[in-house]
mmCIF file with all atom_site columns, C-alpha atoms in Angstrom:
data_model
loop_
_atom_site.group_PDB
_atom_site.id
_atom_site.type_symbol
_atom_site.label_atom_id
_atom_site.label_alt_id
_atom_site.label_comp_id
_atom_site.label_asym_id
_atom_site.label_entity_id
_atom_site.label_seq_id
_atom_site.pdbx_PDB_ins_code
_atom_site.Cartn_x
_atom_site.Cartn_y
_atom_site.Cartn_z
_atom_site.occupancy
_atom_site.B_iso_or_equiv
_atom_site.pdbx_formal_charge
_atom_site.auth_seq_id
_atom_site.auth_comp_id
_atom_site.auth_asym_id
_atom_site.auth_atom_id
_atom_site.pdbx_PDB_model_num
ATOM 1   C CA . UNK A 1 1   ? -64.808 208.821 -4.879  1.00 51.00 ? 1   UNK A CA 1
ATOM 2   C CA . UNK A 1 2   ? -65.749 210.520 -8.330  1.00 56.00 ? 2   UNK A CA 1
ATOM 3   C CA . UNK A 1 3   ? -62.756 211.491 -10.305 1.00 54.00 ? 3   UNK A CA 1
ATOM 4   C CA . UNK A 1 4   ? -62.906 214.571 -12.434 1.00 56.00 ? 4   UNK A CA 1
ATOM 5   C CA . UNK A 1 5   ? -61.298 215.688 -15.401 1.00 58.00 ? 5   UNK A CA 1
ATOM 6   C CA . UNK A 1 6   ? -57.768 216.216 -13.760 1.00 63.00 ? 6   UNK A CA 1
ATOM 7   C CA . UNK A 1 7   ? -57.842 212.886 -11.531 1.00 67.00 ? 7   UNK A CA 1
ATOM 8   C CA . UNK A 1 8   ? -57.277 209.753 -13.073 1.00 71.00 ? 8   UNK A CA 1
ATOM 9   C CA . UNK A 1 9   ? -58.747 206.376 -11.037 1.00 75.00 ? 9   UNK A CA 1
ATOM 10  C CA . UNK A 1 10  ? -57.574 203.135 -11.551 1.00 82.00 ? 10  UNK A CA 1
ATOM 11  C CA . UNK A 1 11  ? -59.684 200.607 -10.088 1.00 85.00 ? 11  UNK A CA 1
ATOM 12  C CA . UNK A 1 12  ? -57.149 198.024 -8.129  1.00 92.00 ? 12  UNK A CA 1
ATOM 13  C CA . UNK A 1 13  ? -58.557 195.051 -6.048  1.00 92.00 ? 13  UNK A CA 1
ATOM 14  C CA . UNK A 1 14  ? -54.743 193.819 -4.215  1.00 95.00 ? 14  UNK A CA 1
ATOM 15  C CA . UNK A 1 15  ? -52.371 195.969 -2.101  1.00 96.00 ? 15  UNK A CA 1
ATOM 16  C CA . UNK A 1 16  ? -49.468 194.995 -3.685  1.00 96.00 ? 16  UNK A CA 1
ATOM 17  C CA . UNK A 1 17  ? -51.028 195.596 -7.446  1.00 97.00 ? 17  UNK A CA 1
ATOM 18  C CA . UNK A 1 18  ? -51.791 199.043 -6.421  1.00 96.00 ? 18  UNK A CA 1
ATOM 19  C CA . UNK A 1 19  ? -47.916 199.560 -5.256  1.00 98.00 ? 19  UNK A CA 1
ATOM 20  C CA . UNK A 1 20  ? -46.838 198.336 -8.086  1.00 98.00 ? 20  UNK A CA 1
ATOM 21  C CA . UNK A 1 21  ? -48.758 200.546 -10.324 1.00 96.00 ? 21  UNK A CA 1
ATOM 22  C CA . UNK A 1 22  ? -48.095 203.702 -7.975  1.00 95.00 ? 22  UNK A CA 1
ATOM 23  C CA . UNK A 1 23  ? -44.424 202.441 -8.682  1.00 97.00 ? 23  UNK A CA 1
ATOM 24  C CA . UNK A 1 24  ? -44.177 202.923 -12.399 1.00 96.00 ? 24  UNK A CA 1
ATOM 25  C CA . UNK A 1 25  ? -46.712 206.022 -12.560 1.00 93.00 ? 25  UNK A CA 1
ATOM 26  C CA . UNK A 1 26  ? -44.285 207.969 -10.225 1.00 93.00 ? 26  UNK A CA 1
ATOM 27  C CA . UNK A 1 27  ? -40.834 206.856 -11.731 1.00 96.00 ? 27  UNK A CA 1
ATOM 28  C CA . UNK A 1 28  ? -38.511 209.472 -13.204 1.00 95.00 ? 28  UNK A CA 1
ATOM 29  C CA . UNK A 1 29  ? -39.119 207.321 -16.800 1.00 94.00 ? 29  UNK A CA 1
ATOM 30  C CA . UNK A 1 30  ? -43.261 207.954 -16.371 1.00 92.00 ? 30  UNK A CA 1
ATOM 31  C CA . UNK A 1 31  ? -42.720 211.686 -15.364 1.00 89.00 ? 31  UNK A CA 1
ATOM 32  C CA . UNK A 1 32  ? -40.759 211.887 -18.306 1.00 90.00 ? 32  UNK A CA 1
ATOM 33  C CA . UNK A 1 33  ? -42.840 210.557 -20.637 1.00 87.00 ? 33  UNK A CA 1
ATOM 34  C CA . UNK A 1 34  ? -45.607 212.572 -19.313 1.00 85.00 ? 34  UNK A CA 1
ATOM 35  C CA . UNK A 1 35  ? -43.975 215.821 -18.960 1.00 81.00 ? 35  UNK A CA 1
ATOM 36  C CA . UNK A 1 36  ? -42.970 215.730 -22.286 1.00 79.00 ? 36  UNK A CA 1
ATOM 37  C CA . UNK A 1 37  ? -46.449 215.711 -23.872 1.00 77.00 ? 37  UNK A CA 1
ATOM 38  C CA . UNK A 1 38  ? -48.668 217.308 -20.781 1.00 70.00 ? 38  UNK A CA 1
ATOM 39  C CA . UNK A 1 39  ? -48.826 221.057 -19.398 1.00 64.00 ? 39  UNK A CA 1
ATOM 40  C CA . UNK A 1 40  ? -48.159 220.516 -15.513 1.00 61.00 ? 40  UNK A CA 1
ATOM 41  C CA . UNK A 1 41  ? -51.538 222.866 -15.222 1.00 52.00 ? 41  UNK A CA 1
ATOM 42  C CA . UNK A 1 42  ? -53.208 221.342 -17.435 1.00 54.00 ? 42  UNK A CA 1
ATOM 43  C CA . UNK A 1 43  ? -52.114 217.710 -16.951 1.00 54.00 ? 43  UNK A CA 1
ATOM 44  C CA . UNK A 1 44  ? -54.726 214.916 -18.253 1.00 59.00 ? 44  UNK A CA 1
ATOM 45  C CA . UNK A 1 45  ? -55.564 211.083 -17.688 1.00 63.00 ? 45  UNK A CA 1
ATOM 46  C CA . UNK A 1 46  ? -54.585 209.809 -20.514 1.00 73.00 ? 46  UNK A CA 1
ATOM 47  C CA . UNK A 1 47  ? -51.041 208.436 -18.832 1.00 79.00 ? 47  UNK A CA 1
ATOM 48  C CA . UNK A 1 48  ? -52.256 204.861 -18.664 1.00 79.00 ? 48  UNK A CA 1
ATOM 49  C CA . UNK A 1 49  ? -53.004 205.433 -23.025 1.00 81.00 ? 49  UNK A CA 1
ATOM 50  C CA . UNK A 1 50  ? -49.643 206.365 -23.299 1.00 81.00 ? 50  UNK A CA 1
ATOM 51  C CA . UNK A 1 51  ? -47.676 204.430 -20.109 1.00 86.00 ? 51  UNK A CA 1
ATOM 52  C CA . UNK A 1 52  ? -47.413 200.470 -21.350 1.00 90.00 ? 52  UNK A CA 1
ATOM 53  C CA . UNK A 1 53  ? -47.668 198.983 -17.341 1.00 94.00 ? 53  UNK A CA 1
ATOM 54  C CA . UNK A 1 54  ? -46.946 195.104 -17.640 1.00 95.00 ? 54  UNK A CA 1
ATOM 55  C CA . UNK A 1 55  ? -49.829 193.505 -15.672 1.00 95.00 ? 55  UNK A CA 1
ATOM 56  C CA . UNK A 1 56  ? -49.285 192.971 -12.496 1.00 96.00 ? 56  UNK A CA 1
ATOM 57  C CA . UNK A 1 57  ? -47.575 189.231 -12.048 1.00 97.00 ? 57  UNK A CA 1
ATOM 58  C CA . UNK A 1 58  ? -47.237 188.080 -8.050  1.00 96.00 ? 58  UNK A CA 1
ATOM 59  C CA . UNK A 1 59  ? -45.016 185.535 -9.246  1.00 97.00 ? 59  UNK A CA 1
ATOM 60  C CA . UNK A 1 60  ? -42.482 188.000 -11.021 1.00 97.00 ? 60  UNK A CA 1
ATOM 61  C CA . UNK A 1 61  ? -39.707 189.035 -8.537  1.00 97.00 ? 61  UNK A CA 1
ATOM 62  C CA . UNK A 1 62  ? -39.501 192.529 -10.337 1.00 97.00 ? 62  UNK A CA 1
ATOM 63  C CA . UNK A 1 63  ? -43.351 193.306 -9.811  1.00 98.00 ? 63  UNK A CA 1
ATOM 64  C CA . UNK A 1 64  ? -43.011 192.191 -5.970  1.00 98.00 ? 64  UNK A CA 1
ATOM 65  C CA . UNK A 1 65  ? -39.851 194.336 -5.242  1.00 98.00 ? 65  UNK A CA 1
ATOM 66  C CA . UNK A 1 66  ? -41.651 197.584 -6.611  1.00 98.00 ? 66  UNK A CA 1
ATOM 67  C CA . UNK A 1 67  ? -44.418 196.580 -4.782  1.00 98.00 ? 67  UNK A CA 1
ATOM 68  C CA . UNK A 1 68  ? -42.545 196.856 -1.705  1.00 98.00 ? 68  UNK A CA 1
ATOM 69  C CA . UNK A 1 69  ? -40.350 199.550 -2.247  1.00 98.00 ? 69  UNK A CA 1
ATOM 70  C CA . UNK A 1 70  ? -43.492 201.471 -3.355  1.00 98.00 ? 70  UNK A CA 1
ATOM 71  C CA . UNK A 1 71  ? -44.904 200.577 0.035   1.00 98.00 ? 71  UNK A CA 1
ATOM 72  C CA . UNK A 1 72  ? -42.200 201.487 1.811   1.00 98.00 ? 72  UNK A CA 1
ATOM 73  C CA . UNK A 1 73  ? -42.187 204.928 -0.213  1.00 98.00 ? 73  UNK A CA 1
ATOM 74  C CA . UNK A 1 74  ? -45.489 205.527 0.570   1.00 97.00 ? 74  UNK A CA 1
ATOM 75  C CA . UNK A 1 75  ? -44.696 205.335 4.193   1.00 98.00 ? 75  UNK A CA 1
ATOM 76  C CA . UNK A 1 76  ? -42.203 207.348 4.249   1.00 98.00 ? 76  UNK A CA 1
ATOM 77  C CA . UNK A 1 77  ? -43.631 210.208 2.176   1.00 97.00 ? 77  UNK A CA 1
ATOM 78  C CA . UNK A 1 78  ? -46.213 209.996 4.919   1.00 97.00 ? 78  UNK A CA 1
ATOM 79  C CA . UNK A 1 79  ? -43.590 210.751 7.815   1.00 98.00 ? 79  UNK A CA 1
ATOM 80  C CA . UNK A 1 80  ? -42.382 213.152 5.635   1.00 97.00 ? 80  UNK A CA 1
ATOM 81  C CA . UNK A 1 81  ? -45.772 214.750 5.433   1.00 97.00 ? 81  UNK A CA 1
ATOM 82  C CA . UNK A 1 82  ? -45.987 214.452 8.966   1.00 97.00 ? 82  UNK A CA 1
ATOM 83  C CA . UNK A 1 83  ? -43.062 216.521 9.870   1.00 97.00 ? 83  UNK A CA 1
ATOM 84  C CA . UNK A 1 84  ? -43.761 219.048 7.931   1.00 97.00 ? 84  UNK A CA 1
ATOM 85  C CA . UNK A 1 85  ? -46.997 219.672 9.522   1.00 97.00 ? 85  UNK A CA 1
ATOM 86  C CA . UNK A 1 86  ? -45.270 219.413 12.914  1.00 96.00 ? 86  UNK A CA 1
ATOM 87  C CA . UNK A 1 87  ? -42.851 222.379 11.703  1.00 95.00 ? 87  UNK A CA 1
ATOM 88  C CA . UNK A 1 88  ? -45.822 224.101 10.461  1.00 94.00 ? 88  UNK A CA 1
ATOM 89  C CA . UNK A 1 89  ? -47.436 223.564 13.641  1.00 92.00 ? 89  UNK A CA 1
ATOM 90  C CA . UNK A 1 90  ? -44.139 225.197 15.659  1.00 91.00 ? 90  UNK A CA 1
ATOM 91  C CA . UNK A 1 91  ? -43.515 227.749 13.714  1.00 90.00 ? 91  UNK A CA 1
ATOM 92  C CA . UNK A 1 92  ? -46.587 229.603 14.320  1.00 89.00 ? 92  UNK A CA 1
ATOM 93  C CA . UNK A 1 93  ? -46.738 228.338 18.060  1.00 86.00 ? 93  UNK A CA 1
ATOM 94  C CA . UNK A 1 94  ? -43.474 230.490 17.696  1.00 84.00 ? 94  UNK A CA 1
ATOM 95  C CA . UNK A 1 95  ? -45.228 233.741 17.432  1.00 83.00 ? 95  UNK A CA 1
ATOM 96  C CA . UNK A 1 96  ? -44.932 235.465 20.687  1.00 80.00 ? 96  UNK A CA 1
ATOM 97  C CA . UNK A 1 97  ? -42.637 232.974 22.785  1.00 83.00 ? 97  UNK A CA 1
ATOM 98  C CA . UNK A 1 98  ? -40.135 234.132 24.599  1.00 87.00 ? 98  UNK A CA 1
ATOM 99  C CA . UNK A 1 99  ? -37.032 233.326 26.180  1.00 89.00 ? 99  UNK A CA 1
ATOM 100 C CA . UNK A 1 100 ? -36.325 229.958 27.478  1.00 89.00 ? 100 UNK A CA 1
ATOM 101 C CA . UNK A 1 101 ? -39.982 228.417 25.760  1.00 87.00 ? 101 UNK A CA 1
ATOM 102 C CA . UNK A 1 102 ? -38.844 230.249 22.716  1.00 87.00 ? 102 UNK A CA 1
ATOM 103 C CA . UNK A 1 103 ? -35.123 228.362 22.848  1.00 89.00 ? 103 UNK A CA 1
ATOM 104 C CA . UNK A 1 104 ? -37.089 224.917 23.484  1.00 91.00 ? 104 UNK A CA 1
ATOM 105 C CA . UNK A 1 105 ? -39.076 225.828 20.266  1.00 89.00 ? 105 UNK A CA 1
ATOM 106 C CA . UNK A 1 106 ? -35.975 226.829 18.203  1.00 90.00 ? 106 UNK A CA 1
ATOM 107 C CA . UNK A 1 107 ? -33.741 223.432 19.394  1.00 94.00 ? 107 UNK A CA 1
ATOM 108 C CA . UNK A 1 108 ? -37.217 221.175 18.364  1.00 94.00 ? 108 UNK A CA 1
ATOM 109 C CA . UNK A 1 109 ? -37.230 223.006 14.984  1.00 94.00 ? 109 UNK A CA 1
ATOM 110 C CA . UNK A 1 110 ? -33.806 222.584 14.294  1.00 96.00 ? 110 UNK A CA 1
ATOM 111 C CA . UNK A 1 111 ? -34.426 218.698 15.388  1.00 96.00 ? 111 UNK A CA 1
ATOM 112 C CA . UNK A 1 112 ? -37.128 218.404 13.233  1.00 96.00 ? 112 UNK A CA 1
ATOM 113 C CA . UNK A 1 113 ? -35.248 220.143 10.484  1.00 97.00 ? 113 UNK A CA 1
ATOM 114 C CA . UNK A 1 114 ? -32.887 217.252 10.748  1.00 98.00 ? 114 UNK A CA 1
ATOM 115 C CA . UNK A 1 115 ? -35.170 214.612 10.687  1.00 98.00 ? 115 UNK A CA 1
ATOM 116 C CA . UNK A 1 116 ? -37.033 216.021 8.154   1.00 97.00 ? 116 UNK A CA 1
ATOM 117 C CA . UNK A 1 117 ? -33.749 215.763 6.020   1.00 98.00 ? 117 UNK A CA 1
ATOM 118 C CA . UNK A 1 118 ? -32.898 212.322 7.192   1.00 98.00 ? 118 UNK A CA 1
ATOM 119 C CA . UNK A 1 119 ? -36.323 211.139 5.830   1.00 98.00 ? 119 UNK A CA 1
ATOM 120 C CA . UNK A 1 120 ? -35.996 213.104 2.476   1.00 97.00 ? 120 UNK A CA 1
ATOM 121 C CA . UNK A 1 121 ? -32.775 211.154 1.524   1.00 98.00 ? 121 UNK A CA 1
ATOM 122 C CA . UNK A 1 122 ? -34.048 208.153 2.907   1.00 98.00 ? 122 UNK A CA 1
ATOM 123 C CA . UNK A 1 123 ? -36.964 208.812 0.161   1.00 97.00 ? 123 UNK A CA 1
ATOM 124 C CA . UNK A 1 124 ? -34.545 209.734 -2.261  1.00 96.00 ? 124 UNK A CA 1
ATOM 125 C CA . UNK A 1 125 ? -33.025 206.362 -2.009  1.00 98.00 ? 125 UNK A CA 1
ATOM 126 C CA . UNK A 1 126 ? -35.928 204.605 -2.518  1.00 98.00 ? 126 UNK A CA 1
ATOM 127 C CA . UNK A 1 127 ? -36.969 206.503 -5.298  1.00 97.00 ? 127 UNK A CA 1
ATOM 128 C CA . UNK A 1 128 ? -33.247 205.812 -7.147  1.00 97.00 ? 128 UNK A CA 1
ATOM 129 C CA . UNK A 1 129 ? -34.141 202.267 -6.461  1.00 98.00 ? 129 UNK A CA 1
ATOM 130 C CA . UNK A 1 130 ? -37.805 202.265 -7.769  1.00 98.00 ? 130 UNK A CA 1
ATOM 131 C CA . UNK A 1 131 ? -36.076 204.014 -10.707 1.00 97.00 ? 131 UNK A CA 1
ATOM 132 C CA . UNK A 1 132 ? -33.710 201.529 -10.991 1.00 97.00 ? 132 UNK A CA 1
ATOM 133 C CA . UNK A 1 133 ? -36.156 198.343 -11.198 1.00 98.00 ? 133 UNK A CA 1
ATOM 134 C CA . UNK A 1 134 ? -38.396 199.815 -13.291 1.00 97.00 ? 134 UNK A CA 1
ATOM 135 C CA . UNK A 1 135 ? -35.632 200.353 -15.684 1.00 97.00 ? 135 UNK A CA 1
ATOM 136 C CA . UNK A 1 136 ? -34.770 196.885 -15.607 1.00 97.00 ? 136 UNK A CA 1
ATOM 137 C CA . UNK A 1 137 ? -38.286 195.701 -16.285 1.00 97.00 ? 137 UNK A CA 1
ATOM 138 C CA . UNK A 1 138 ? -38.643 198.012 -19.756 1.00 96.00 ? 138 UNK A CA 1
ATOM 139 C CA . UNK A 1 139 ? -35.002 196.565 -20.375 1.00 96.00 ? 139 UNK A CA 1
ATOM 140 C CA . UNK A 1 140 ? -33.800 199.963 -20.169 1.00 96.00 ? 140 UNK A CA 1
ATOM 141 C CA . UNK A 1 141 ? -29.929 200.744 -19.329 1.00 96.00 ? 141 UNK A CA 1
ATOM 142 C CA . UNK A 1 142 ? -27.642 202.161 -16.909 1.00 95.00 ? 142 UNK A CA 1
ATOM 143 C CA . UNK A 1 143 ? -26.273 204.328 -19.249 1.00 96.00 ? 143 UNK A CA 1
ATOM 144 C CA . UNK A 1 144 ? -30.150 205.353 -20.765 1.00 96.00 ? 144 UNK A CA 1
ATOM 145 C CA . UNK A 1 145 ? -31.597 205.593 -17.453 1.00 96.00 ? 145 UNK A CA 1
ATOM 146 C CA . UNK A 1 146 ? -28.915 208.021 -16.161 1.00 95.00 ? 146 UNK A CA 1
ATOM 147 C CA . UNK A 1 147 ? -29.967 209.878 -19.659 1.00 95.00 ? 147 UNK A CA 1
ATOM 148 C CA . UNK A 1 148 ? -33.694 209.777 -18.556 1.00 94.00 ? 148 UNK A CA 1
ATOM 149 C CA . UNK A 1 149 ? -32.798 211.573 -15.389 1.00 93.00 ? 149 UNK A CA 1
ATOM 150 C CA . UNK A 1 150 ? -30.738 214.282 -16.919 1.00 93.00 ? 150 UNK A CA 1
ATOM 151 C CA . UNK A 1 151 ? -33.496 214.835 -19.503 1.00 92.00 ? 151 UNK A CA 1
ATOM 152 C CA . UNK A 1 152 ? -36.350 214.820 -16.909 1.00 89.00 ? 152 UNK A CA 1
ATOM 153 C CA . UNK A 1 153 ? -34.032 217.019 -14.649 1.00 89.00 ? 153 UNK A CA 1
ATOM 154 C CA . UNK A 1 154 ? -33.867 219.436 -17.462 1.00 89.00 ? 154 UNK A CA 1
ATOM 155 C CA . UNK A 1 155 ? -37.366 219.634 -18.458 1.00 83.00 ? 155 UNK A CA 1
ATOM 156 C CA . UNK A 1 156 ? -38.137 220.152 -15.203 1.00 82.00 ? 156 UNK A CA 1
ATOM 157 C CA . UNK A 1 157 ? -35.496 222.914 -14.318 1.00 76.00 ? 157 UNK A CA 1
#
């Protein structure tokens, strides 16, 4: 792979390293921070210059957790993925069905629809907790992290 000017690559040799880092470079305090000196369109790699991410210790129980839940977001965005492609996928199988194949089509959707749902909020959750631990390892607050949120939620309308 040969990153360009828009891509940043961080060389990782471990798994759970590479969660880890994927956990702090997508929490609502690193979108924050980055948001609030980059141009979405224009966005650079200098995030790691700016972004302070504590090396990777396999003996710290706060590096392992977002390891995991990191993991466990990454599998998850890929169902999500997933079912969005299946939707995709029916939607424009819908195109000239009729009748009864047409109600199948409709009931899957709505199914899907569901799921789809389900699996957002189940992401959502894991996010609130990656947000949550990463807080705690910068020492930051209840009280400041629900600030970060409200401040990133602003920025980005």
């Amino acid at each position: 792979m040969v990153p360009d000017h828009k891509l940043m690559f961080v060389p990782i040799n471990k798994k759970d390293k590479a969660y880890y880092v994927s956990a702090i470079l997508n929490s609502t305090m690193t979108q924050l921070i980055v948001a609030s000196y980059a141009i979405e369109t224009s966005m650079n790699t200098h995030v790691l210059n700016n972004v302070n991410v504590p090396t990777f210790d396999p003996s710290n129980e706060i590096h392992l957790e977002l390891a995991e839940l990191s993991k466990k977001a990454h599998e998850i965005a890929a169902e999500k993925y997933r079912l969005l492609d299946e939707l995709k996928a029916l939607k424009k199988s819908l195109k000239g069905t009729k009748g009864e194949e047409r109600k199948r089509a409709k009931e899957k959707m709505t199914a899907l629809k569901e799921k789809l749902s389900e699996v957002e909020e189940e992401l959502k959750k894991i996010e609130e907790e990656i947000d949550e631990k990463v807080a705690r390892l910068y020492g930051i607050t209840d009280e400041e992290l629900e600030e970060i949120e409200r401040l990133f939620g602003v920025l980005m309308g």
